[in-house]
Amino acid sequence: MTIYLDIVIIENLIMNYIILYATSIIAKRKVKHIKIFISSIIGTIYVIMLYVTALPIYSNIISKLLLSIIMIYIMFNPKNLKTLINNLLLFYLTSFVFGGAATALIYLIKPEEVLTK
């Protein structure tokens, strides 16, 4: 299977931005778009490193947790640990909702049937 890095970058940047923006709405926090964009870029760089290098550290759960903490910290700049954890949980909740919705759409649309016809 061929993976086009430019498509991965664009798709990941857009999805990161949407998820982070939705997280800011759910958290009822006004966040500058540049902070959301910078946080999205950091998440995208992580994914690029995951695809380009075969280092197992990038698929480690601890590094993924650290990445999400960095993304949330850059975006929200929380004042204390409780706020950071709250924003992090909202980020994960939003990510899981988007992931579940995408999975449901895949099963409902069945793109393999569309492509074969």
GROMACS .gro file of N, CA and C in nm, residues 6-7 11 20 22 27 31 35 41 44 47 52-53 56 62 73 79 83 87 99 102 108-109 114:
model
   72
    6ASP      N    1   0.235   1.382   0.187
    6ASP     CA    2   0.169   1.512   0.182
    6ASP      C    3   0.022   1.501   0.222
    7ILE      N    4  -0.044   1.394   0.181
    7ILE     CA    5  -0.184   1.373   0.219
    7ILE      C    6  -0.195   1.346   0.368
   11GLU      N    7  -0.411   1.594   0.601
   11GLU     CA    8  -0.526   1.534   0.672
   11GLU      C    9  -0.506   1.542   0.823
   20LEU      N   10  -0.887   1.993   1.825
   20LEU     CA   11  -0.845   2.090   1.926
   20LEU      C   12  -0.942   2.208   1.936
   22ALA      N   13  -1.264   2.195   1.866
   22ALA     CA   14  -1.383   2.142   1.933
   22ALA      C   15  -1.358   2.127   2.083
   27ALA      N   16  -1.459   2.304   2.631
   27ALA     CA   17  -1.401   2.356   2.756
   27ALA      C   18  -1.447   2.498   2.785
   31VAL      N   19  -0.954   3.047   2.273
   31VAL     CA   20  -0.815   3.019   2.242
   31VAL      C   21  -0.784   3.083   2.107
   35LYS      N   22  -0.254   2.943   1.839
   35LYS     CA   23  -0.217   2.841   1.938
   35LYS      C   24  -0.271   2.705   1.897
   41ILE      N   25   0.032   2.150   1.453
   41ILE     CA   26   0.158   2.123   1.385
   41ILE      C   27   0.243   2.025   1.466
   44THR      N   28   0.111   1.686   1.416
   44THR     CA   29   0.141   1.641   1.280
   44THR      C   30   0.287   1.600   1.267
   47VAL      N   31   0.324   1.253   1.396
   47VAL     CA   32   0.277   1.152   1.302
   47VAL      C   33   0.377   1.131   1.188
   52VAL      N   34   0.794   0.809   0.915
   52VAL     CA   35   0.926   0.814   0.852
   52VAL      C   36   1.027   0.725   0.924
   53THR      N   37   1.030   0.732   1.055
   53THR     CA   38   1.124   0.649   1.132
   53THR      C   39   1.053   0.525   1.183
   56PRO      N   40   1.052   0.248   1.784
   56PRO     CA   41   0.937   0.206   1.866
   56PRO      C   42   0.893   0.309   1.969
   62ILE      N   43   0.335   0.601   2.645
   62ILE     CA   44   0.386   0.712   2.726
   62ILE      C   45   0.422   0.831   2.638
   73TYR      N   46  -0.100   2.176   2.667
   73TYR     CA   47  -0.032   2.283   2.739
   73TYR      C   48  -0.007   2.403   2.649
   79LYS      N   49  -0.314   2.688   3.427
   79LYS     CA   50  -0.247   2.747   3.542
   79LYS      C   51  -0.210   2.645   3.650
   83THR      N   52  -0.649   2.183   3.608
   83THR     CA   53  -0.697   2.237   3.481
   83THR      C   54  -0.636   2.162   3.364
   87ASN      N   55  -0.856   1.958   3.092
   87ASN     CA   56  -0.846   1.986   2.948
   87ASN      C   57  -0.798   1.863   2.872
   99GLY      N   58  -1.328   0.988   1.648
   99GLY     CA   59  -1.287   0.857   1.600
   99GLY      C   60  -1.404   0.761   1.587
  102ALA      N   61  -1.611   0.865   1.286
  102ALA     CA   62  -1.546   0.825   1.161
  102ALA      C   63  -1.562   0.676   1.136
  108LEU      N   64  -2.119   0.261   0.776
  108LEU     CA   65  -2.245   0.297   0.712
  108LEU      C   66  -2.231   0.319   0.561
  109ILE      N   67  -2.124   0.386   0.522
  109ILE     CA   68  -2.105   0.418   0.380
  109ILE      C   69  -2.049   0.299   0.304
  114VAL      N   70  -1.853   0.117  -0.284
  114VAL     CA   71  -1.857   0.232  -0.375
  114VAL      C   72  -1.743   0.221  -0.476
   0.00000   0.00000   0.00000
